[in-house]
Coordinates of C-alpha atoms in Angstrom, one line a residue:
M10 CA -41.0 20.7 26.6
A11 CA -44.1 22.0 25.9
P12 CA -43.2 25.6 25.1
L13 CA -46.5 28.7 25.7
D14 CA -44.9 31.0 23.5
P15 CA -42.8 31.4 19.9
H16 CA -40.7 34.3 22.7
S17 CA -40.2 32.4 25.7
F18 CA -38.5 30.4 27.5
S19 CA -41.2 29.0 29.9
D20 CA -43.1 25.7 30.3
S21 CA -46.5 24.4 30.0
T22 CA -45.9 21.7 31.9
N23 CA -44.6 23.9 34.5
P24 CA -46.8 25.5 37.6
P25 CA -47.7 29.2 35.8
T26 CA -46.3 32.2 38.5
T27 CA -49.6 34.0 40.6
D28 CA -47.9 36.3 42.7
V29 CA -44.5 38.4 43.0
S30 CA -42.6 40.1 46.0
L31 CA -40.2 42.5 44.8
S32 CA -37.7 44.1 46.9
L33 CA -36.1 46.6 44.0
Y34 CA -32.7 48.9 45.0
F35 CA -31.7 51.7 41.9
D36 CA -28.5 52.3 42.1
F37 CA -28.3 55.3 39.6
P38 CA -24.3 55.8 39.2
S39 CA -24.3 52.3 37.8
A40 CA -27.5 52.4 36.0
T41 CA -28.0 49.0 37.5
I42 CA -31.1 47.7 40.1
H43 CA -30.7 45.2 42.9
G44 CA -33.4 42.8 43.9
V45 CA -34.7 40.0 45.6
A46 CA -38.1 38.5 44.0
F47 CA -40.2 35.9 46.2
F48 CA -42.5 34.1 43.7
I49 CA -45.3 31.5 44.2
L50 CA -45.9 29.4 42.0
A51 CA -50.0 28.0 41.4
F52 CA -49.5 24.9 43.0
P53 CA -46.4 22.9 44.4
Y54 CA -44.0 21.8 42.2
A55 CA -40.6 19.6 42.2
G56 CA -38.3 18.9 38.9
Q57 CA -37.2 21.5 36.8
L58 CA -38.7 25.2 36.0
S59 CA -37.6 27.4 33.1
F60 CA -38.2 31.0 34.0
D61 CA -36.7 33.7 30.9
T62 CA -34.1 36.7 31.8
R63 CA -32.4 38.5 29.6
S64 CA -29.1 40.7 30.9
L65 CA -29.3 39.7 34.4
T66 CA -27.3 38.5 37.1
I67 CA -28.6 35.9 39.3
H68 CA -27.0 35.6 42.3
Q69 CA -28.6 33.3 44.2
V70 CA -32.2 31.1 44.2
L71 CA -33.1 30.3 47.7
S72 CA -35.6 27.7 49.4
P73 CA -38.8 29.4 51.0
I74 CA -38.4 27.9 54.5
N75 CA -34.6 28.3 55.7
L76 CA -33.3 30.3 53.1
S77 CA -31.0 27.4 51.5
P78 CA -29.6 27.2 48.3
L79 CA -31.6 26.1 45.4
P80 CA -29.6 24.5 42.3
F81 CA -30.0 26.5 39.4
S82 CA -28.5 27.1 35.3
L83 CA -28.2 29.4 32.7
S84 CA -28.3 28.4 29.2
S85 CA -24.7 28.9 28.3
S86 CA -25.2 31.4 25.1
P87 CA -28.1 33.7 24.9
D88 CA -31.3 32.9 22.5
P89 CA -30.7 37.1 20.5
I90 CA -35.0 37.0 20.9
K91 CA -35.3 35.3 23.8
G92 CA -32.6 36.0 26.0
T93 CA -31.1 33.6 29.1
Q94 CA -33.2 30.3 30.2
L95 CA -32.9 30.4 33.6
S96 CA -33.4 27.0 34.8
I97 CA -34.0 25.8 38.6
F98 CA -34.5 22.7 40.3
L99 CA -37.0 22.8 43.0
P100 CA -36.4 19.3 45.1
D101 CA -38.9 17.3 46.3
D102 CA -38.2 17.7 50.6
D103 CA -40.0 15.1 53.0
D104 CA -42.7 14.5 49.9
T105 CA -43.4 18.1 50.0
A106 CA -42.9 19.9 47.1
F107 CA -41.8 23.7 46.5
N108 CA -44.7 26.2 45.8
S109 CA -42.3 29.1 46.7
F110 CA -38.8 30.5 46.6
F111 CA -36.6 33.2 46.0
I112 CA -34.2 35.0 43.3
V113 CA -31.6 37.3 43.9
F114 CA -30.3 39.2 41.0
S115 CA -29.0 42.5 39.4
T116 CA -29.6 44.1 36.0
S117 CA -27.2 45.4 34.1
P118 CA -26.8 49.3 32.0
S119 CA -27.7 46.9 29.0
S120 CA -31.3 46.1 30.0
T121 CA -33.8 46.4 27.0
A122 CA -36.7 47.6 29.3
L123 CA -34.6 50.1 31.2
Q124 CA -33.7 53.6 30.0
W125 CA -31.3 55.0 32.3
L126 CA -31.3 59.5 31.9
C127 CA -29.1 61.7 32.7
P128 CA -29.8 64.8 33.8
P129 CA -29.1 66.6 30.9
Q130 CA -31.6 64.0 29.8
T131 CA -34.5 65.4 30.6
F132 CA -36.7 67.9 31.1
N133 CA -35.5 69.3 34.4
K134 CA -31.9 69.0 33.9
K135 CA -31.6 68.6 37.5
H136 CA -32.1 65.2 38.6
P137 CA -31.2 61.5 37.1
F138 CA -34.9 59.7 35.5
V139 CA -35.6 55.7 34.6
Y140 CA -38.0 54.5 33.3
T141 CA -39.7 51.0 31.8
Q142 CA -41.2 49.6 28.8
C143 CA -41.4 46.4 28.8
Q144 CA -43.6 45.3 25.7
S145 CA -43.1 42.7 24.1
I146 CA -40.6 40.4 25.6
H147 CA -38.6 43.8 28.3
A148 CA -39.9 42.3 31.8
R149 CA -37.3 39.9 32.0
S150 CA -34.7 41.9 31.6
I151 CA -35.6 43.7 34.4
F152 CA -36.6 40.3 37.1
P153 CA -36.8 36.5 36.1
C154 CA -40.3 35.7 35.0
Q155 CA -42.2 33.5 33.0
D156 CA -42.5 36.3 30.0
T157 CA -45.4 35.8 28.6
P158 CA -48.4 37.2 28.5
A159 CA -50.1 33.7 28.9
A160 CA -48.9 33.7 32.5
R161 CA -50.6 37.0 34.9
I162 CA -49.4 37.5 38.1
R163 CA -50.1 39.6 40.9
Y164 CA -47.3 41.7 42.6
T165 CA -46.4 43.7 45.3
A166 CA -43.3 46.4 45.2
L167 CA -40.6 48.2 47.6
L168 CA -38.6 50.9 45.1
N169 CA -35.7 52.0 47.3
V170 CA -34.9 55.8 45.7
P171 CA -33.0 58.4 46.7
Q172 CA -34.7 61.1 48.8
E173 CA -34.9 63.8 46.5
L174 CA -36.8 61.5 43.6
S175 CA -40.2 59.9 43.9
A176 CA -41.5 56.6 41.8
V177 CA -44.9 55.3 40.0
M178 CA -46.0 52.3 39.3
S179 CA -48.8 50.2 37.2
A180 CA -49.6 49.7 39.9
R181 CA -51.6 51.0 43.8
H182 CA -49.6 53.2 45.4
V183 CA -49.7 52.2 49.6
G184 CA -47.3 54.8 50.8
R185 CA -43.8 56.6 51.0
R186 CA -41.8 56.5 53.8
P187 CA -38.0 55.9 54.8
P188 CA -36.4 52.7 54.8
V189 CA -36.5 50.2 58.0
S190 CA -33.3 47.5 57.5
G191 CA -35.1 44.4 57.0
E192 CA -38.2 45.4 55.3
G193 CA -39.5 42.8 52.7
H194 CA -36.8 41.0 51.3
S195 CA -34.3 44.0 51.2
H196 CA -32.0 41.9 53.7
L197 CA -31.2 39.1 51.2
L198 CA -29.7 41.7 48.8
P199 CA -27.0 41.0 47.3
N200 CA -23.5 43.0 46.8
G201 CA -23.9 44.8 50.4
F202 CA -26.9 46.9 49.3
N203 CA -29.2 45.4 52.1
S204 CA -26.9 47.4 54.6
L205 CA -27.6 50.2 52.4
W206 CA -31.2 49.6 52.5
S207 CA -32.5 51.5 55.5
S208 CA -29.5 54.9 54.6
E209 CA -30.8 58.3 55.7
T210 CA -30.2 59.6 51.8
R211 CA -32.8 57.1 50.5
V212 CA -36.1 56.8 50.4
V213 CA -39.1 53.2 49.7
E214 CA -41.8 53.7 48.2
E215 CA -44.5 50.7 48.0
F216 CA -46.9 49.7 45.8
L217 CA -49.2 46.8 45.3
M218 CA -51.1 45.7 41.9
N219 CA -54.6 42.5 43.8
Q220 CA -55.3 42.3 40.0
P221 CA -53.3 39.4 37.4
I222 CA -51.9 41.2 34.7
P223 CA -49.1 40.3 32.1
P224 CA -45.1 40.5 32.9
Y225 CA -45.0 43.6 29.4
L226 CA -48.0 45.7 32.0
F227 CA -45.0 45.5 34.9
A228 CA -43.4 49.6 35.1
F229 CA -42.2 52.1 36.8
A230 CA -40.4 55.5 36.6
V231 CA -38.2 57.2 38.8
G232 CA -37.7 60.8 39.0
E233 CA -38.0 64.1 40.6
L234 CA -42.1 64.1 40.0
G235 CA -44.8 66.8 40.0
S236 CA -48.5 66.2 39.0
R237 CA -51.9 67.7 38.4
E238 CA -55.7 66.6 39.2
V239 CA -57.4 66.5 36.0
G240 CA -60.9 64.4 37.4
P241 CA -61.9 62.5 40.1
R242 CA -59.7 59.2 38.9
T243 CA -56.7 60.9 36.9
R244 CA -54.1 62.8 38.1
V245 CA -51.4 63.7 35.2
Y246 CA -47.4 63.2 36.2
A247 CA -44.2 64.7 34.4
E248 CA -41.1 65.7 35.5
A249 CA -41.4 68.6 38.2
V250 CA -41.6 71.3 35.6
N251 CA -44.2 73.5 35.3
S252 CA -44.8 74.4 31.9
V253 CA -45.1 70.6 31.2
L254 CA -47.3 70.0 34.0
D255 CA -49.7 72.5 32.5
A256 CA -49.6 71.8 29.3
A257 CA -49.9 68.3 29.4
A258 CA -53.5 69.0 32.2
K259 CA -54.8 71.4 29.2
E260 CA -53.9 69.1 26.6
F261 CA -56.2 66.0 29.0
A262 CA -58.7 67.5 30.5
G263 CA -61.3 65.9 29.1
T264 CA -60.4 62.5 30.2
E265 CA -63.3 61.4 32.8
E266 CA -65.8 61.9 29.9
M267 CA -63.9 59.5 27.9
I268 CA -63.5 57.2 30.5
R269 CA -67.5 57.5 31.1
Q270 CA -68.0 56.9 27.8
G271 CA -66.1 54.0 27.7
E272 CA -67.9 52.1 31.1
K273 CA -71.5 53.1 28.7
L274 CA -69.9 51.2 25.4
F275 CA -68.1 48.9 27.4
G276 CA -68.9 47.8 31.1
E277 CA -67.4 49.1 34.2
Y278 CA -64.0 50.1 34.2
A279 CA -62.2 47.8 36.2
W280 CA -58.7 49.0 37.2
E281 CA -59.6 52.4 40.0
R282 CA -57.7 55.0 38.7
F283 CA -56.3 56.2 35.6
D284 CA -53.4 58.4 36.2
L285 CA -51.3 59.9 33.5
L286 CA -47.5 59.8 33.0
V287 CA -45.7 62.3 30.1
L288 CA -42.1 61.0 30.1
P289 CA -39.0 62.3 28.5
P290 CA -39.0 62.5 24.8
S291 CA -36.9 59.4 24.7
F292 CA -40.4 57.4 25.3
P293 CA -40.6 54.9 22.3
Y294 CA -44.1 54.5 21.9
G295 CA -47.5 57.1 22.0
G296 CA -48.6 55.3 24.6
M297 CA -48.0 52.6 27.2
E298 CA -51.6 51.3 28.2
N299 CA -49.6 49.7 32.0
P300 CA -52.6 49.5 34.0
R301 CA -53.4 52.5 36.1
M302 CA -50.7 54.7 35.2
V303 CA -50.3 55.1 31.6
F304 CA -47.2 56.0 30.2
L305 CA -47.0 58.2 27.4
T306 CA -44.6 60.7 25.4
P307 CA -44.7 64.3 25.4
T308 CA -45.0 64.6 21.1
V309 CA -49.3 63.8 22.5
I310 CA -49.4 67.5 24.2
K311 CA -50.4 69.6 20.9
G312 CA -52.4 72.5 22.7
D313 CA -55.3 71.6 21.1
A314 CA -56.9 68.5 23.2
S315 CA -56.2 66.7 20.0
G316 CA -53.3 64.5 21.5
A317 CA -56.1 62.9 23.9
Q318 CA -57.2 60.2 20.7
V319 CA -54.0 58.3 22.2
V320 CA -54.9 58.6 25.6
A321 CA -58.2 57.0 24.3
H322 CA -56.4 54.2 22.9
E323 CA -54.7 53.8 25.6
L324 CA -58.0 53.8 28.0
A325 CA -59.7 52.0 25.6
H326 CA -57.1 48.8 26.2
S327 CA -58.6 49.0 29.6
W328 CA -60.5 46.6 28.3
T329 CA -59.1 45.1 25.4
G330 CA -55.5 44.1 25.9
N331 CA -55.1 44.3 30.4
L332 CA -58.7 42.6 31.0
I333 CA -58.1 40.5 27.3
T334 CA -55.2 39.7 27.0
N335 CA -53.8 38.0 23.6
K336 CA -52.1 34.7 24.7
N337 CA -48.8 35.8 21.9
N338 CA -47.6 37.9 20.2
E339 CA -48.6 35.8 17.1
H340 CA -52.2 37.0 17.9
F341 CA -51.6 40.1 19.0
W342 CA -54.0 42.1 16.9
L343 CA -56.4 40.8 19.8
N344 CA -55.3 43.5 22.1
E345 CA -54.9 46.3 19.3
G346 CA -58.1 45.3 16.5
F347 CA -60.0 45.5 19.6
T348 CA -58.7 48.4 21.4
T349 CA -58.1 50.2 18.0
Y350 CA -62.4 49.8 17.2
A351 CA -63.2 50.5 21.1
E352 CA -60.7 54.0 21.1
R353 CA -62.5 54.8 17.8
R354 CA -65.8 54.7 19.6
I355 CA -65.1 56.6 22.1
V356 CA -63.5 59.1 19.8
E357 CA -66.8 58.7 18.2
A358 CA -68.6 59.6 21.2
V359 CA -66.9 62.2 22.3
Q360 CA -64.9 64.3 20.0
G361 CA -68.3 64.2 16.8
E362 CA -67.9 61.1 14.3
D363 CA -66.0 63.1 11.5
R364 CA -62.9 62.9 13.8
A365 CA -63.5 58.9 14.1
I366 CA -63.9 59.1 10.8
L367 CA -60.9 60.8 9.9
N368 CA -58.8 58.4 12.9
T369 CA -60.2 55.4 10.5
G370 CA -59.2 57.0 7.7
I371 CA -55.3 57.5 8.7
G372 CA -55.4 53.8 9.5
W373 CA -56.8 52.9 6.3
K374 CA -54.2 54.6 4.6
G375 CA -51.2 53.5 6.6
L376 CA -52.5 49.1 6.3
K377 CA -52.3 49.6 2.8
E378 CA -49.2 51.0 3.1
E379 CA -47.8 48.3 5.5
V380 CA -49.7 45.7 3.5
E381 CA -47.1 46.4 0.6
K382 CA -44.0 46.9 2.9
F383 CA -44.6 43.1 3.6
K384 CA -45.0 42.4 0.2
D385 CA -41.9 39.9 0.6
N386 CA -43.3 38.6 4.1
L387 CA -47.0 37.9 3.6
E388 CA -47.1 36.0 6.6
F389 CA -47.0 39.0 8.8
T390 CA -49.8 40.6 6.7
K391 CA -51.7 38.2 8.9
L392 CA -54.3 38.4 11.8
K393 CA -53.0 35.0 12.7
N394 CA -49.3 34.1 12.0
N395 CA -46.4 32.3 13.2
Q396 CA -43.6 34.4 14.9
Q397 CA -41.3 31.2 16.1
G398 CA -37.4 32.6 14.9
V399 CA -38.5 36.0 15.2
D400 CA -38.6 39.6 17.6
P401 CA -42.6 41.1 18.3
D402 CA -39.9 44.8 17.5
T403 CA -38.8 44.6 14.2
I404 CA -42.2 43.3 13.1
Y405 CA -44.2 46.0 14.1
S406 CA -46.5 47.3 12.2
E407 CA -50.1 48.4 12.1
V408 CA -51.5 45.3 10.6
P409 CA -52.9 44.2 13.6
Y410 CA -53.8 47.3 14.4
E411 CA -56.1 48.4 11.1
K412 CA -56.5 45.0 9.8
G413 CA -58.1 43.6 13.3
F414 CA -60.1 46.8 13.0
Q415 CA -61.0 46.5 9.8
F416 CA -62.7 42.5 11.2
L417 CA -64.4 44.2 13.8
W418 CA -65.9 46.7 11.9
R419 CA -67.3 43.9 9.2
I420 CA -68.1 42.2 11.7
E421 CA -70.4 45.0 13.7
R422 CA -71.7 46.0 9.3
Q423 CA -73.3 42.6 9.7
I424 CA -74.5 42.2 12.5
G425 CA -75.6 45.8 12.8
R426 CA -74.0 48.6 15.8
P427 CA -76.7 47.6 18.4
A428 CA -76.1 43.9 18.3
F429 CA -72.4 44.2 18.5
D430 CA -72.4 46.5 21.2
E431 CA -73.9 43.1 23.5
F432 CA -71.3 41.0 21.9
I433 CA -68.0 43.6 23.2
K434 CA -69.9 43.5 26.8
K435 CA -70.7 39.5 26.6
Y436 CA -66.7 38.7 25.6
I437 CA -65.4 40.7 27.7
A438 CA -67.4 39.8 31.0
T439 CA -66.8 36.1 30.2
F440 CA -62.9 36.8 29.4
Q441 CA -62.0 39.5 32.5
F442 CA -58.4 38.5 33.5
Q443 CA -57.8 35.8 31.0
S444 CA -55.3 35.2 27.9
I445 CA -57.2 34.1 24.6
D446 CA -56.0 33.0 21.0
T447 CA -57.4 33.5 18.1
E448 CA -59.7 30.7 18.2
R449 CA -60.9 31.3 21.4
F450 CA -62.4 34.1 19.6
L451 CA -64.1 32.5 17.3
K452 CA -65.5 29.9 19.3
F453 CA -67.1 32.5 20.9
L454 CA -67.8 34.1 18.2
K455 CA -69.3 31.7 16.6
A456 CA -71.7 30.6 19.6
E457 CA -72.5 34.1 20.0
V458 CA -73.8 34.7 16.2
P459 CA -74.4 31.8 14.6
G460 CA -73.7 30.7 11.1
I461 CA -71.7 34.3 10.6
E462 CA -69.1 32.1 8.8
K463 CA -72.2 32.0 6.4
D464 CA -71.8 35.5 5.7
I465 CA -67.8 36.4 6.7
D466 CA -65.3 34.5 6.2
L467 CA -63.4 34.3 9.3
V468 CA -61.0 32.0 7.8
L469 CA -59.5 34.4 5.0
W470 CA -59.6 37.6 7.7
T471 CA -58.3 35.9 10.4
E472 CA -55.4 33.3 8.5
G473 CA -55.5 35.1 4.9
T474 CA -52.7 37.8 3.7
G475 CA -53.1 40.5 2.6
I476 CA -56.4 42.9 2.3
P477 CA -59.4 41.0 2.4
P478 CA -61.5 42.6 -0.2
D479 CA -64.9 43.2 1.8
A480 CA -62.5 45.6 4.2
Y481 CA -64.4 49.0 4.1
E482 CA -62.9 52.5 3.7
P483 CA -64.3 55.1 5.2
V484 CA -66.6 57.9 3.5
S485 CA -67.2 61.6 5.5
D486 CA -67.8 64.4 3.0
L487 CA -64.5 66.0 5.2
Y488 CA -62.9 62.7 4.2
T489 CA -63.5 62.8 0.9
K490 CA -62.6 66.6 0.2
I491 CA -59.8 66.1 1.6
L492 CA -58.5 63.5 -0.6
S493 CA -60.4 65.2 -3.8
L494 CA -57.8 68.4 -2.5
A495 CA -54.5 65.4 -2.3
N496 CA -55.7 64.5 -5.7
E497 CA -55.9 68.4 -7.6
F498 CA -52.4 69.4 -5.9
K499 CA -51.0 66.3 -8.8
L500 CA -52.7 68.2 -11.2
G501 CA -51.1 71.2 -9.5
R502 CA -53.5 72.6 -7.1
M503 CA -52.3 73.7 -4.0
P504 CA -55.4 74.1 -1.4
R505 CA -56.3 77.5 -0.3
E506 CA -56.2 79.1 2.8
D507 CA -59.9 79.5 3.4
E508 CA -60.1 75.2 2.4
V509 CA -57.9 74.4 5.4
A510 CA -58.7 77.2 7.4
D511 CA -60.2 75.0 10.1
W512 CA -57.6 72.3 9.9
R513 CA -55.9 70.4 12.6
G514 CA -53.3 67.8 12.6
Q515 CA -54.9 65.1 11.8
E516 CA -56.8 66.6 8.6
W517 CA -52.8 67.7 7.6
E518 CA -51.8 64.2 7.9
L519 CA -54.4 62.8 6.2
Y520 CA -53.8 64.9 3.4
L521 CA -49.9 64.8 3.4
E522 CA -50.1 60.8 3.5
N523 CA -52.6 60.6 0.2
L524 CA -49.7 63.5 -1.7
P525 CA -48.1 61.1 -4.2
R526 CA -44.7 60.0 -2.2
V527 CA -42.4 62.0 -4.4
L528 CA -42.4 65.4 -5.5
K529 CA -40.4 67.5 -7.0
A530 CA -38.4 69.5 -4.8
S531 CA -40.0 72.6 -6.0
Q532 CA -43.4 71.9 -5.0
V533 CA -42.6 70.8 -1.3
L534 CA -41.0 74.3 -0.6
A535 CA -44.2 75.7 -2.2
L536 CA -46.4 73.3 0.5
D537 CA -44.1 74.3 3.2
E538 CA -43.8 78.5 2.2
S539 CA -47.8 78.6 2.3
Y540 CA -48.4 76.2 5.5
R541 CA -44.8 75.9 7.6
L542 CA -46.0 72.4 8.0
S543 CA -41.8 71.8 8.9
E544 CA -42.3 73.7 11.7
S545 CA -45.4 71.7 12.9
K546 CA -45.7 71.6 16.8
D547 CA -48.0 68.8 15.7
Y548 CA -45.0 65.8 14.9
E549 CA -47.5 63.7 13.0
V550 CA -47.9 66.9 10.4
K551 CA -44.5 67.1 10.4
V552 CA -43.1 64.1 10.4
A553 CA -45.5 63.1 7.3
F554 CA -43.9 66.4 5.3
L555 CA -40.2 65.6 6.2
Q556 CA -40.7 61.9 5.6
L557 CA -41.9 63.5 2.0
A558 CA -39.8 65.8 1.7
I559 CA -36.6 63.3 1.8
L560 CA -38.2 61.3 -0.6
S561 CA -38.8 63.9 -2.7
K562 CA -34.7 64.7 -2.3
C563 CA -36.0 68.6 -1.4
R564 CA -33.1 68.5 1.1
N565 CA -33.5 72.4 2.4
F566 CA -34.9 70.4 4.8
Y567 CA -32.2 67.9 5.9
S568 CA -31.2 69.8 8.7
E569 CA -35.2 70.0 10.3
V570 CA -35.1 66.2 9.7
E571 CA -31.8 65.5 11.6
K572 CA -33.2 68.2 14.6
T573 CA -36.1 65.9 14.7
L574 CA -34.0 62.6 15.0
K575 CA -32.0 64.5 18.0
E576 CA -35.2 65.6 19.8
V577 CA -37.9 62.7 20.2
G578 CA -37.0 58.7 20.4
R579 CA -40.8 57.4 19.2
M580 CA -40.2 54.9 17.1
K581 CA -43.3 56.4 15.0
Y582 CA -41.5 58.6 14.0
L583 CA -37.8 57.0 13.7
R584 CA -38.9 54.5 11.5
P585 CA -40.0 56.4 8.4
L586 CA -37.3 58.9 8.2
Y587 CA -34.5 56.9 8.6
R588 CA -36.1 54.6 6.2
A589 CA -37.0 57.8 4.1
L590 CA -33.1 58.4 4.1
V591 CA -31.6 55.2 3.5
Q592 CA -34.2 53.4 1.4
G593 CA -33.5 52.7 -2.3
A594 CA -30.9 53.7 -5.1
G595 CA -28.6 57.0 -5.4
K596 CA -29.0 57.9 -1.3
E597 CA -25.5 57.7 -0.8
E598 CA -26.0 61.5 0.9
E599 CA -28.6 60.5 2.9
K600 CA -27.2 57.0 4.1
I601 CA -24.1 59.3 5.6
L602 CA -26.2 61.7 7.3
A603 CA -28.0 58.7 8.5
K604 CA -25.2 56.9 10.2
R605 CA -24.3 60.0 11.4
V606 CA -27.4 61.6 13.2
F607 CA -27.5 57.9 14.7
S608 CA -24.5 57.4 16.4
E609 CA -24.6 61.0 17.7
A610 CA -28.4 60.5 18.6
R611 CA -28.0 56.8 19.9
E612 CA -27.4 57.2 23.5
C613 CA -30.9 59.5 24.3
Y614 CA -32.8 56.5 22.8
H615 CA -34.2 54.0 24.1
P616 CA -32.9 50.2 24.2
I617 CA -35.7 48.9 21.8
A618 CA -35.6 52.3 19.6
Q619 CA -32.1 51.5 19.2
G620 CA -32.7 47.6 18.0
V621 CA -35.1 49.5 15.7
V622 CA -33.4 51.8 14.0
E623 CA -30.2 49.1 13.9
S624 CA -32.0 46.8 11.8
I625 CA -33.1 49.5 9.6
L626 CA -29.6 50.6 9.0
A627 CA -28.3 47.2 8.4
K628 CA -30.9 46.3 6.1
H629 CA -29.8 49.1 3.8
I630 CA -26.2 49.7 4.7

């Protein structure tokens, strides 16, 4: 066996899947999906075929010719990171090897990609809701697959859901209609669900993704959904709550201009639609770049259009990440470093250079903190790193984003922006719809920019630990002023109201991030008394302030910390708050608070977020 990916059972000697056809029956009462998947391989094959699964029941594997059972086996004990290996044994019938087969399967309530929400956990409080989060290695808990970004697939999907609900996917919506008995592969559904498929209380939503995508970009959501049109290529979706839809439409009204600027910089937008779905507060990320249907946390709706920077990042993925994808998670910077660079170029074009520099400055501070966090395991401060036996969710950090950005910014400074713009366009055109690794990128770079390795230490940047000496802190008058005010706070002076009158969330975030990590409780109270940071509607500001309050043991704000941990599930906020509560000595009261809050809030978090918080608590309690 020759593994493709340290996080997958997929075998490089096996043919990759090219197409998948799914028929999925959503059973909300049991929080399960019963499905049939029809797989087409790149070429006929006889012998053992290895797929990834996690928390799935595999009922049958069937021949495409006569639906006779094909032999299969599951590994005896699940791997704690990769899950369970599904081995399918494809026969050589009459000297004709198979290039297709059916798998009949069911998910379980413990699927790590799915969060099933009961009505009280949703915005409208009326209907249940389910959504996916497949990155990095969770598609295998929805359907069996070669769950590695090295294997790109096209798919069709029939989603059978209760008629009062609707569905969206990272795919083109073909139509919504009453179910038809036996359509698709529904006649093969297990446990009697084939007969329930055509119930009068159900509806079918059909989708098509005819461009090859890595499995982690497979996505859907089902609930009572509404939408608002905000541009010729964009609708904003959310639960059918007018206040949420209106606020989202206002926040993201400038999306089309960002798409146009992205096209000027990186070439034609390849995915036709760029729709947005605002999910319930439990969504574990700021955004997820699912093609055609970006998923967003409601915390990016800030009321001042600044949340559009998250949209800019997810839009940038349409070129870097979705069109060109890292071959596996050891090369994650190829997705996120490029996308962070592209995001800041779009922000600069749409919102101005000051906004882009503030974004870069916050990232610079974050990179330094992440490198310090990994001081006992510097492997994960490398752009190209070894993740054998490592769960990618537990080492998720800003390093691939910000160090990757700094590397590309270093190349831009060396060869000049016009030349670098041409390089990026050619890079995207050359490798679109492919999955590549760091070596392939560097080979392309050296071919397109002869002698670049003499000017920049490419090995140090990609394989070295920490921050290279030629990385660059951003400079602007506004950035310098904010850092100067943060330094003056150390001398006992808070900023005057006239100095911060024009500040938005990013300015406050940068200011707070550059204050000493521990203050006197009286200083924390005075800062909040003047500027009400603990009440900010911008969670970036609020969480930065609450983290400061915890580290300073200013217990006046612990009730607000508890409230925040219970109302949002975004890991960007959970990680620093839980860590601040439990890291270090003399934290017995804080550790008790963290354990109690997590026990009460756990079911409101997505399974990925549950696992991340559990690992933090296990390490420090």
